[in-house]
């Protein structure tokens, strides 16, 4: 699998081979580092071409960071009160919401692995010979909130798997969530297809 980045800046149209770095040890040891890495995914449209002929496109938005990291699990956090999801992302990135406030929340352990492995999203969108689950069937998993999930990128990580899901609602695809699971629960018996290519196109600032 290769990543091709297409730029249309200044009215020019050209294609160049581009790769996000594949990372070994985690580069995201704090939620602020996650926000800074996430910024590199913004203002791009990702089009995934599958070997079975299916294709789909999505783009990351500042507000999507909230659900991708599962920040809704930090219920009652004062620093999130009366703020939009987009503003919460920007304040995490700037440090206005200190990482310590999040790390000290009683439910922090529920998102700790998401932060630890968050840089793996980059790898999932760059992985050679990548495969993903199509038409994700939540009934196979049971007891899951992934009811709108359409596609699921995944990769083996230590004793488990990282997962990045793309959902569909009213015909629109959007990045849904990212998580680590110490089993094949979300992968077993699902339909898996190889990725042929991923094309990245620069889009206007969000």
PDB file of C-alpha atoms in Angstrom, residues 104-188:
ATOM      1  CA  UNK A 104      -6.273  12.830  37.556  1.00  0.00           C
ATOM      2  CA  UNK A 105      -9.848  12.085  36.495  1.00  0.00           C
ATOM      3  CA  UNK A 106     -11.310   8.944  38.057  1.00  0.00           C
ATOM      4  CA  UNK A 107     -12.000   7.458  34.601  1.00  0.00           C
ATOM      5  CA  UNK A 108      -8.612   8.247  33.068  1.00  0.00           C
ATOM      6  CA  UNK A 109      -7.674   4.569  32.878  1.00  0.00           C
ATOM      7  CA  UNK A 110     -10.520   4.087  30.405  1.00  0.00           C
ATOM      8  CA  UNK A 111      -8.691   6.253  27.857  1.00  0.00           C
ATOM      9  CA  UNK A 112      -5.081   5.704  28.955  1.00  0.00           C
ATOM     10  CA  UNK A 113      -4.312   3.160  26.222  1.00  0.00           C
ATOM     11  CA  UNK A 114      -5.866   5.412  23.584  1.00  0.00           C
ATOM     12  CA  UNK A 115      -3.355   8.092  24.516  1.00  0.00           C
ATOM     13  CA  UNK A 116      -0.470   5.643  24.758  1.00  0.00           C
ATOM     14  CA  UNK A 117      -1.094   4.181  21.291  1.00  0.00           C
ATOM     15  CA  UNK A 118      -2.616   7.232  19.613  1.00  0.00           C
ATOM     16  CA  UNK A 119       0.326   7.669  17.238  1.00  0.00           C
ATOM     17  CA  UNK A 120      -0.636   4.297  15.751  1.00  0.00           C
ATOM     18  CA  UNK A 121      -3.434   6.045  13.824  1.00  0.00           C
ATOM     19  CA  UNK A 122      -0.663   7.428  11.648  1.00  0.00           C
ATOM     20  CA  UNK A 123       0.621   3.910  11.060  1.00  0.00           C
ATOM     21  CA  UNK A 124      -2.836   2.568  10.272  1.00  0.00           C
ATOM     22  CA  UNK A 125      -3.127   5.161   7.500  1.00  0.00           C
ATOM     23  CA  UNK A 126       0.330   4.317   6.185  1.00  0.00           C
ATOM     24  CA  UNK A 127       0.761   0.614   6.774  1.00  0.00           C
ATOM     25  CA  UNK A 128       2.133  -1.451   3.884  1.00  0.00           C
ATOM     26  CA  UNK A 129      -0.279  -4.141   2.661  1.00  0.00           C
ATOM     27  CA  UNK A 130      -2.925  -2.796   5.016  1.00  0.00           C
ATOM     28  CA  UNK A 131      -6.214  -4.580   5.530  1.00  0.00           C
ATOM     29  CA  UNK A 132      -9.434  -3.386   7.070  1.00  0.00           C
ATOM     30  CA  UNK A 133     -12.824  -4.672   8.089  1.00  0.00           C
ATOM     31  CA  UNK A 134     -15.712  -3.665   5.837  1.00  0.00           C
ATOM     32  CA  UNK A 135     -19.401  -3.639   6.728  1.00  0.00           C
ATOM     33  CA  UNK A 136     -18.527  -4.047  10.389  1.00  0.00           C
ATOM     34  CA  UNK A 137     -21.167  -6.227  12.044  1.00  0.00           C
ATOM     35  CA  UNK A 138     -21.722  -5.188  15.691  1.00  0.00           C
ATOM     36  CA  UNK A 139     -23.945  -8.221  16.333  1.00  0.00           C
ATOM     37  CA  UNK A 140     -20.878 -10.462  16.083  1.00  0.00           C
ATOM     38  CA  UNK A 141     -19.184  -8.505  18.860  1.00  0.00           C
ATOM     39  CA  UNK A 142     -22.187  -7.958  21.100  1.00  0.00           C
ATOM     40  CA  UNK A 143     -22.432  -5.260  23.766  1.00  0.00           C
ATOM     41  CA  UNK A 144     -20.802  -2.522  21.698  1.00  0.00           C
ATOM     42  CA  UNK A 145     -21.659   1.086  20.917  1.00  0.00           C
ATOM     43  CA  UNK A 146     -20.145   0.865  17.425  1.00  0.00           C
ATOM     44  CA  UNK A 147     -23.532   0.780  15.724  1.00  0.00           C
ATOM     45  CA  UNK A 148     -22.656   3.212  12.908  1.00  0.00           C
ATOM     46  CA  UNK A 149     -19.224   1.767  12.179  1.00  0.00           C
ATOM     47  CA  UNK A 150     -18.717   0.954   8.514  1.00  0.00           C
ATOM     48  CA  UNK A 151     -14.966   0.340   8.243  1.00  0.00           C
ATOM     49  CA  UNK A 152     -12.343  -0.597  10.811  1.00  0.00           C
ATOM     50  CA  UNK A 153      -8.583  -0.267  10.373  1.00  0.00           C
ATOM     51  CA  UNK A 154      -6.627  -2.472  12.747  1.00  0.00           C
ATOM     52  CA  UNK A 155      -3.098  -3.605  13.519  1.00  0.00           C
ATOM     53  CA  UNK A 156      -1.458  -6.019  15.912  1.00  0.00           C
ATOM     54  CA  UNK A 157       0.160  -4.205  18.830  1.00  0.00           C
ATOM     55  CA  UNK A 158       1.964  -6.129  21.545  1.00  0.00           C
ATOM     56  CA  UNK A 159      -0.560  -8.595  22.999  1.00  0.00           C
ATOM     57  CA  UNK A 160      -3.596  -6.921  21.419  1.00  0.00           C
ATOM     58  CA  UNK A 161      -4.795  -4.726  18.569  1.00  0.00           C
ATOM     59  CA  UNK A 162      -5.254  -1.046  17.843  1.00  0.00           C
ATOM     60  CA  UNK A 163      -8.457  -0.095  16.007  1.00  0.00           C
ATOM     61  CA  UNK A 164      -9.490   3.036  14.136  1.00  0.00           C
ATOM     62  CA  UNK A 165     -13.066   3.141  12.894  1.00  0.00           C
ATOM     63  CA  UNK A 166     -14.818   5.109  10.171  1.00  0.00           C
ATOM     64  CA  UNK A 167     -18.578   5.411  10.550  1.00  0.00           C
ATOM     65  CA  UNK A 168     -21.323   6.381   8.117  1.00  0.00           C
ATOM     66  CA  UNK A 169     -24.359   8.492   8.809  1.00  0.00           C
ATOM     67  CA  UNK A 170     -26.768   9.831   6.188  1.00  0.00           C
ATOM     68  CA  UNK A 171     -24.318   8.993   3.429  1.00  0.00           C
ATOM     69  CA  UNK A 172     -21.347  10.770   5.027  1.00  0.00           C
ATOM     70  CA  UNK A 173     -18.226   8.983   6.282  1.00  0.00           C
ATOM     71  CA  UNK A 174     -16.443  10.339   9.341  1.00  0.00           C
ATOM     72  CA  UNK A 175     -13.691   9.212  11.734  1.00  0.00           C
ATOM     73  CA  UNK A 176     -15.428   7.681  14.714  1.00  0.00           C
ATOM     74  CA  UNK A 177     -13.110   6.336  17.375  1.00  0.00           C
ATOM     75  CA  UNK A 178      -9.736   4.825  18.182  1.00  0.00           C
ATOM     76  CA  UNK A 179      -9.056   2.217  20.847  1.00  0.00           C
ATOM     77  CA  UNK A 180      -6.832  -0.618  21.988  1.00  0.00           C
ATOM     78  CA  UNK A 181      -8.248  -4.046  22.760  1.00  0.00           C
ATOM     79  CA  UNK A 182      -6.284  -6.899  24.283  1.00  0.00           C
ATOM     80  CA  UNK A 183      -8.039  -9.485  22.091  1.00  0.00           C
ATOM     81  CA  UNK A 184      -9.392 -10.119  18.566  1.00  0.00           C
ATOM     82  CA  UNK A 185     -12.940  -9.481  19.731  1.00  0.00           C
ATOM     83  CA  UNK A 186     -13.646  -6.789  17.136  1.00  0.00           C
ATOM     84  CA  UNK A 187     -11.826  -8.590  14.316  1.00  0.00           C
ATOM     85  CA  UNK A 188     -12.864 -12.236  14.509  1.00  0.00           C
TER      86      UNK A 188
END
